[in-house]
Amino acid sequence: MISFEHFKMEDGSPIYTQIILYIKRGIIAGTIRDQDEIPSRRVLSSLLGVNPNTVQKAYRMLEEENLIESRSGAKSFMTVSQIQVDLIRAQLLESNARNLITGMKQMGISKEEAHKLIEKLWD
Amino acid sequence: MISFEHFKMEDGSPIYTQIILYIKRGIIAGTIRDQDEIPSRRVLSSLLGVNPNTVQKAYRMLEEENLIESRSGAKSFMTVSQIQVDLIRAQLLESNARNLITGMKQMGISKEEAHKLIEKLWD
DNA sequence: TCAACCGTATTATAACTATAATACGGTTGA
DNA sequence: TCAACCGTATTATAGTTATAATACGGTTGA
């Protein structure tokens, strides 16, 4: 059963995208693996304090990416191939870094200053 | 007159927040200064290809932060104090760096790997 | 077996975001 | 002066996000 203990709801982005991102990052980290069980819609919505429909939307979109398999009445579970892991890693790592770089450049911050800032805030 | 030539609309965040962020980053970079004229609602909406009301919402929120002054009928302009610049710089720099760090940590990426990735993608 | 789950679907409400079409009166430069 | 701007306001429409309250039938373990 995959864990949501480190999930934190914050920014202004939609909750369902935060759930999707949390799961994808777990896949990259290796903490979420192929054939892992995932919490039911009702259980996770209760755990996160959100509406079941919000969880269902996240799960449905992950299912459309073939990262989740569901059967009516039964538990749902992850279906993650190595190809998918590699693809998601490439996408998320790059987009995460590019977001920082774009922002820093628009603020006129040098590469060296950016490195220093990350160094200072990492721990 | 402040310039929007480097403005690019992209992510899934609301357009009005993107406009606000663009202006705040320009303030930090020093390319947008106190007393600078800003484009009229109609001109900027036409330039960006968005609705005038969307620009108005961004301008109104900046006005509520005392970063813009408007008089009915006349041009609007920036009102930026050094105190505001320092505050915005601290806020935006830190949030930008923290976004990267949070993501990288959730993906199980080490600080060294993160530095390398930024180095690779910066230019 | 069957109660307790499960996934799935529907309907309603509400806030937010964005567009569209107007309208009003104030400001300003040629 | 006055046309061309300006900021501001209103009304309507539409899509997205989120919640709430139900409902239906499938799966599964004790």
Short mmCIF file of C-alpha atoms (C1' of nucleotides) in Angstrom, two decimals:
data_model
loop_
_atom_site.label_atom_id
_atom_site.label_comp_id
_atom_site.label_asym_id
_atom_site.label_seq_id
_atom_site.Cartn_x
_atom_site.Cartn_y
_atom_site.Cartn_z
CA MET A 1 0.00 0.00 0.00
CA ILE A 2 1.56 3.29 -1.04
CA SER A 3 1.88 5.93 1.66
CA PHE A 4 0.71 9.54 1.69
CA GLU A 5 2.30 10.40 5.01
CA HIS A 6 4.60 13.00 3.44
CA PHE A 7 1.90 14.57 1.32
CA LYS A 8 1.37 18.25 2.07
CA MET A 9 -1.32 20.34 0.43
CA GLU A 10 -0.16 23.84 -0.21
CA ASP A 11 0.22 26.02 -3.31
CA GLY A 12 -2.58 27.39 -5.38
CA SER A 13 -2.50 24.56 -7.89
CA PRO A 14 -5.47 22.17 -8.11
CA ILE A 15 -5.52 19.44 -5.47
CA TYR A 16 -5.91 16.69 -8.04
CA THR A 17 -2.70 17.81 -9.81
CA GLN A 18 -0.89 17.84 -6.46
CA ILE A 19 -1.93 14.23 -5.89
CA ILE A 20 -0.76 13.26 -9.39
CA LEU A 21 2.57 15.04 -8.85
CA TYR A 22 3.06 13.41 -5.44
CA ILE A 23 2.60 9.96 -6.95
CA LYS A 24 4.85 10.64 -9.92
CA ARG A 25 7.61 11.95 -7.66
CA GLY A 26 7.24 8.82 -5.55
CA ILE A 27 7.66 6.72 -8.67
CA ILE A 28 10.87 8.59 -9.50
CA ALA A 29 12.12 8.26 -5.93
CA GLY A 30 11.39 4.52 -6.06
CA THR A 31 9.07 4.65 -3.06
CA ILE A 32 6.10 3.85 -5.31
CA ARG A 33 6.54 0.74 -7.43
CA ASP A 34 4.79 -1.44 -9.98
CA GLN A 35 1.91 -3.49 -8.54
CA ASP A 36 1.78 -1.43 -5.32
CA GLU A 37 -1.71 -1.11 -3.91
CA ILE A 38 -3.10 2.42 -3.68
CA PRO A 39 -5.60 3.67 -1.11
CA SER A 40 -9.25 3.58 -2.14
CA ARG A 41 -10.90 6.85 -3.22
CA ARG A 42 -12.85 7.04 0.01
CA VAL A 43 -9.90 6.26 2.27
CA LEU A 44 -7.52 8.73 0.63
CA SER A 45 -10.10 11.52 0.46
CA SER A 46 -10.71 11.07 4.17
CA LEU A 47 -6.98 10.99 4.88
CA LEU A 48 -6.29 14.19 2.92
CA GLY A 49 -9.47 15.93 4.01
CA VAL A 50 -10.72 16.46 0.45
CA ASN A 51 -13.70 15.33 -1.55
CA PRO A 52 -13.73 11.76 -2.92
CA ASN A 53 -14.41 13.18 -6.39
CA THR A 54 -11.13 15.08 -6.23
CA VAL A 55 -9.19 11.87 -5.55
CA GLN A 56 -11.16 10.08 -8.25
CA LYS A 57 -10.16 12.77 -10.76
CA ALA A 58 -6.48 12.31 -9.93
CA TYR A 59 -6.75 8.51 -10.13
CA ARG A 60 -8.70 8.65 -13.39
CA MET A 61 -6.04 10.82 -15.01
CA LEU A 62 -3.27 8.53 -13.79
CA GLU A 63 -5.27 5.62 -15.20
CA GLU A 64 -5.42 7.40 -18.57
CA GLU A 65 -1.60 7.50 -18.41
CA ASN A 66 -1.61 3.75 -17.67
CA LEU A 67 0.00 4.29 -14.26
CA ILE A 68 -2.98 2.89 -12.34
CA GLU A 69 -5.27 -0.08 -13.00
CA SER A 70 -8.76 -0.23 -11.52
CA ARG A 71 -11.46 -2.91 -11.52
CA SER A 72 -14.92 -2.02 -10.31
CA GLY A 73 -15.31 -3.34 -6.79
CA ALA A 74 -11.68 -4.30 -6.26
CA LYS A 75 -8.56 -2.52 -5.04
CA SER A 76 -6.62 -0.35 -7.46
CA PHE A 77 -2.88 -0.71 -7.95
CA MET A 78 0.05 0.87 -9.76
CA THR A 79 1.20 -0.35 -13.15
CA VAL A 80 4.61 1.19 -13.74
CA SER A 81 7.05 0.08 -16.42
CA GLN A 82 10.71 1.09 -16.46
CA ILE A 83 10.08 3.00 -19.68
CA GLN A 84 7.44 5.07 -17.89
CA VAL A 85 9.77 5.72 -14.94
CA ASP A 86 12.51 6.95 -17.25
CA LEU A 87 10.10 9.18 -19.16
CA ILE A 88 8.55 10.71 -16.04
CA ARG A 89 11.95 11.26 -14.45
CA ALA A 90 13.20 13.10 -17.52
CA GLN A 91 10.05 15.24 -17.68
CA LEU A 92 9.75 16.14 -14.00
CA LEU A 93 13.45 16.72 -13.31
CA GLU A 94 13.81 19.02 -16.27
CA SER A 95 10.61 20.96 -15.68
CA ASN A 96 11.46 21.41 -12.01
CA ALA A 97 14.92 22.75 -12.81
CA ARG A 98 13.67 24.92 -15.67
CA ASN A 99 11.10 26.57 -13.42
CA LEU A 100 13.86 27.70 -11.09
CA ILE A 101 16.14 28.82 -13.90
CA THR A 102 13.43 30.81 -15.65
CA GLY A 103 12.48 32.58 -12.45
CA MET A 104 16.04 33.34 -11.43
CA LYS A 105 16.89 34.71 -14.86
CA GLN A 106 13.81 36.94 -14.89
CA MET A 107 14.86 38.26 -11.50
CA GLY A 108 18.37 38.97 -12.79
CA ILE A 109 19.99 36.42 -10.51
CA SER A 110 23.26 34.88 -11.69
CA LYS A 111 23.88 31.14 -11.87
CA GLU A 112 26.38 31.43 -9.04
CA GLU A 113 23.91 33.28 -6.83
CA ALA A 114 21.29 30.64 -7.58
CA HIS A 115 23.67 27.86 -6.54
CA LYS A 116 24.49 29.71 -3.32
CA LEU A 117 20.82 30.19 -2.50
CA ILE A 118 20.05 26.50 -3.00
CA GLU A 119 23.06 25.61 -0.89
CA LYS A 120 21.77 27.86 1.88
CA LEU A 121 18.18 26.62 1.83
CA TRP A 122 18.66 22.91 1.11
CA ASP A 123 18.74 21.63 4.71
CA MET B 1 6.96 52.69 -20.19
CA ILE B 2 7.65 49.22 -18.83
CA SER B 3 8.14 46.48 -21.40
CA PHE B 4 6.40 43.13 -21.74
CA GLU B 5 8.55 41.91 -24.60
CA HIS B 6 9.92 39.00 -22.58
CA PHE B 7 6.58 37.96 -21.17
CA LYS B 8 5.62 34.41 -22.08
CA MET B 9 2.29 32.87 -21.14
CA GLU B 10 2.66 29.23 -20.30
CA ASP B 11 1.92 27.12 -17.23
CA GLY B 12 -1.49 26.29 -15.86
CA SER B 13 -1.50 29.14 -13.38
CA PRO B 14 -3.98 32.01 -13.83
CA ILE B 15 -2.93 34.63 -16.38
CA TYR B 16 -3.43 37.49 -13.92
CA THR B 17 -0.96 35.88 -11.49
CA GLN B 18 1.54 35.44 -14.31
CA ILE B 19 1.29 39.16 -15.07
CA ILE B 20 1.78 40.02 -11.39
CA LEU B 21 4.79 37.69 -11.15
CA TYR B 22 6.33 39.11 -14.32
CA ILE B 23 6.11 42.64 -12.93
CA LYS B 24 7.46 41.66 -9.51
CA ARG B 25 10.41 39.85 -11.10
CA GLY B 26 11.08 42.93 -13.19
CA ILE B 27 11.11 45.02 -10.03
CA ILE B 28 13.68 42.67 -8.49
CA ALA B 29 15.77 42.69 -11.66
CA GLY B 30 15.68 46.49 -11.66
CA THR B 31 14.13 46.69 -15.12
CA ILE B 32 10.90 48.01 -13.61
CA ARG B 33 11.34 51.07 -11.40
CA ASP B 34 9.46 53.58 -9.31
CA GLN B 35 7.39 56.06 -11.38
CA ASP B 36 7.68 53.98 -14.54
CA GLU B 37 4.62 54.20 -16.75
CA ILE B 38 2.74 50.95 -17.33
CA PRO B 39 0.71 50.06 -20.44
CA SER B 40 -2.99 50.81 -20.31
CA ARG B 41 -5.37 47.91 -19.67
CA ARG B 42 -6.52 47.95 -23.26
CA VAL B 43 -3.04 48.13 -24.76
CA LEU B 44 -1.57 45.34 -22.65
CA SER B 45 -4.55 43.03 -23.12
CA SER B 46 -4.21 43.50 -26.86
CA LEU B 47 -0.45 42.91 -26.68
CA LEU B 48 -0.81 39.70 -24.65
CA GLY B 49 -3.90 38.48 -26.47
CA VAL B 50 -5.99 38.31 -23.31
CA ASN B 51 -9.14 39.98 -22.04
CA PRO B 52 -8.87 43.55 -20.68
CA ASN B 53 -10.57 42.37 -17.49
CA THR B 54 -7.72 39.91 -16.90
CA VAL B 55 -5.17 42.71 -17.06
CA GLN B 56 -7.37 44.88 -14.88
CA LYS B 57 -7.47 42.15 -12.24
CA ALA B 58 -3.66 41.94 -12.18
CA TYR B 59 -3.31 45.74 -12.01
CA ARG B 60 -5.96 46.03 -9.30
CA MET B 61 -4.17 43.48 -7.11
CA LEU B 62 -0.84 45.23 -7.62
CA GLU B 63 -2.57 48.48 -6.70
CA GLU B 64 -3.81 46.85 -3.48
CA GLU B 65 -0.14 46.10 -2.74
CA ASN B 66 0.65 49.78 -3.40
CA LEU B 67 2.89 48.88 -6.35
CA ILE B 68 0.73 50.71 -8.89
CA GLU B 69 -1.08 54.02 -8.77
CA SER B 70 -4.04 54.74 -11.03
CA ARG B 71 -6.16 57.83 -11.62
CA SER B 72 -9.35 57.51 -13.61
CA GLY B 73 -8.69 58.81 -17.11
CA ALA B 74 -4.92 59.10 -16.75
CA LYS B 75 -1.97 56.79 -17.24
CA SER B 76 -1.04 54.38 -14.46
CA PHE B 77 2.47 54.10 -13.08
CA MET B 78 4.60 52.11 -10.68
CA THR B 79 5.13 53.22 -7.09
CA VAL B 80 7.97 51.13 -5.73
CA SER B 81 9.87 51.85 -2.54
CA GLN B 82 13.19 50.24 -1.64
CA ILE B 83 11.51 48.55 1.30
CA GLN B 84 9.04 46.91 -1.09
CA VAL B 85 11.85 45.80 -3.41
CA ASP B 86 13.73 44.16 -0.55
CA LEU B 87 10.60 42.41 0.71
CA ILE B 88 9.56 41.10 -2.71
CA ARG B 89 13.11 39.96 -3.46
CA ALA B 90 13.28 37.98 -0.23
CA GLN B 91 9.88 36.42 -0.83
CA LEU B 92 10.29 35.49 -4.49
CA LEU B 93 13.89 34.28 -4.30
CA GLU B 94 13.15 32.01 -1.39
CA SER B 95 9.89 30.62 -2.76
CA ASN B 96 11.49 29.97 -6.12
CA ALA B 97 14.40 28.08 -4.56
CA ARG B 98 12.16 26.20 -2.13
CA ASN B 99 9.96 24.96 -4.96
CA LEU B 100 12.97 23.33 -6.58
CA ILE B 101 14.31 21.91 -3.35
CA THR B 102 10.96 20.43 -2.32
CA GLY B 103 10.50 18.77 -5.69
CA MET B 104 14.02 17.43 -5.87
CA LYS B 105 13.82 15.99 -2.37
CA GLN B 106 10.48 14.32 -3.08
CA MET B 107 12.06 12.77 -6.18
CA GLY B 108 14.98 11.50 -4.13
CA ILE B 109 17.50 13.73 -5.93
CA SER B 110 20.62 14.71 -3.98
CA LYS B 111 21.77 18.29 -3.59
CA GLU B 112 24.80 17.53 -5.76
CA GLU B 113 22.64 16.07 -8.52
CA ALA B 114 20.39 19.12 -8.35
CA HIS B 115 23.38 21.44 -8.75
CA LYS B 116 24.60 19.43 -11.73
CA LEU B 117 21.20 19.55 -13.38
CA ILE B 118 20.97 23.32 -13.01
CA GLU B 119 24.50 23.65 -14.35
CA LYS B 120 23.53 21.59 -17.39
CA LEU B 121 20.27 23.43 -18.14
CA TRP B 122 21.18 27.03 -17.26
CA ASP B 123 22.28 28.21 -20.71
"C1'" DT C 1 -23.15 -16.35 2.22
"C1'" DC C 2 -23.01 -11.59 2.93
"C1'" DA C 3 -21.47 -7.49 5.20
"C1'" DA C 4 -18.07 -4.40 4.28
"C1'" DC C 5 -15.69 -2.74 1.29
"C1'" DC C 6 -14.66 -1.29 -3.72
"C1'" DG C 7 -15.00 1.60 -8.31
"C1'" DT C 8 -18.16 4.28 -10.71
"C1'" DA C 9 -21.83 7.54 -11.86
"C1'" DT C 10 -25.12 11.37 -11.30
"C1'" DT C 11 -27.00 15.76 -9.80
"C1'" DA C 12 -26.59 20.08 -7.52
"C1'" DT C 13 -24.14 24.04 -5.73
"C1'" DA C 14 -20.46 27.38 -5.48
"C1'" DA C 15 -16.12 29.88 -6.18
"C1'" DC C 16 -12.66 31.17 -9.45
"C1'" DT C 17 -10.89 32.26 -13.98
"C1'" DA C 18 -11.51 34.13 -18.48
"C1'" DT C 19 -13.95 36.06 -22.22
"C1'" DA C 20 -17.25 39.32 -24.51
"C1'" DA C 21 -19.79 43.39 -25.19
"C1'" DT C 22 -20.92 47.73 -23.47
"C1'" DA C 23 -21.07 51.96 -21.03
"C1'" DC C 24 -19.70 56.09 -18.22
"C1'" DG C 25 -17.09 59.88 -17.10
"C1'" DG C 26 -12.16 61.73 -16.39
"C1'" DT C 27 -7.58 63.24 -18.59
"C1'" DT C 28 -4.70 65.06 -22.04
"C1'" DG C 29 -2.28 66.64 -26.08
"C1'" DA C 30 -2.57 68.51 -30.74
"C1'" DT D 1 -11.82 72.71 -27.67
"C1'" DC D 2 -12.34 67.91 -28.33
"C1'" DA D 3 -11.03 63.53 -30.20
"C1'" DA D 4 -8.56 59.95 -28.51
"C1'" DC D 5 -7.26 58.01 -25.06
"C1'" DC D 6 -7.68 56.55 -19.95
"C1'" DG D 7 -9.60 53.93 -15.63
"C1'" DT D 8 -13.64 51.88 -14.07
"C1'" DA D 9 -17.99 49.34 -13.88
"C1'" DT D 10 -21.66 46.11 -15.25
"C1'" DT D 11 -23.88 42.07 -17.23
"C1'" DA D 12 -23.69 37.69 -19.39
"C1'" DT D 13 -21.60 33.29 -20.66
"C1'" DA D 14 -18.58 29.35 -20.03
"C1'" DG D 15 -15.05 26.12 -18.34
"C1'" DT D 16 -12.53 24.39 -14.31
"C1'" DT D 17 -12.13 23.05 -9.63
"C1'" DA D 18 -14.13 21.45 -5.41
"C1'" DT D 19 -17.68 20.06 -2.43
"C1'" DA D 20 -21.94 17.46 -1.05
"C1'" DA D 21 -25.22 13.88 -1.12
"C1'" DT D 22 -26.63 9.80 -3.15
"C1'" DA D 23 -26.93 5.61 -5.70
"C1'" DC D 24 -25.66 1.25 -8.21
"C1'" DG D 25 -23.53 -2.94 -8.81
"C1'" DG D 26 -18.96 -5.62 -8.43
"C1'" DT D 27 -15.35 -7.89 -5.24
"C1'" DT D 28 -13.70 -10.13 -1.29
"C1'" DG D 29 -12.63 -12.07 3.14
"C1'" DA D 30 -14.34 -13.87 7.50
#
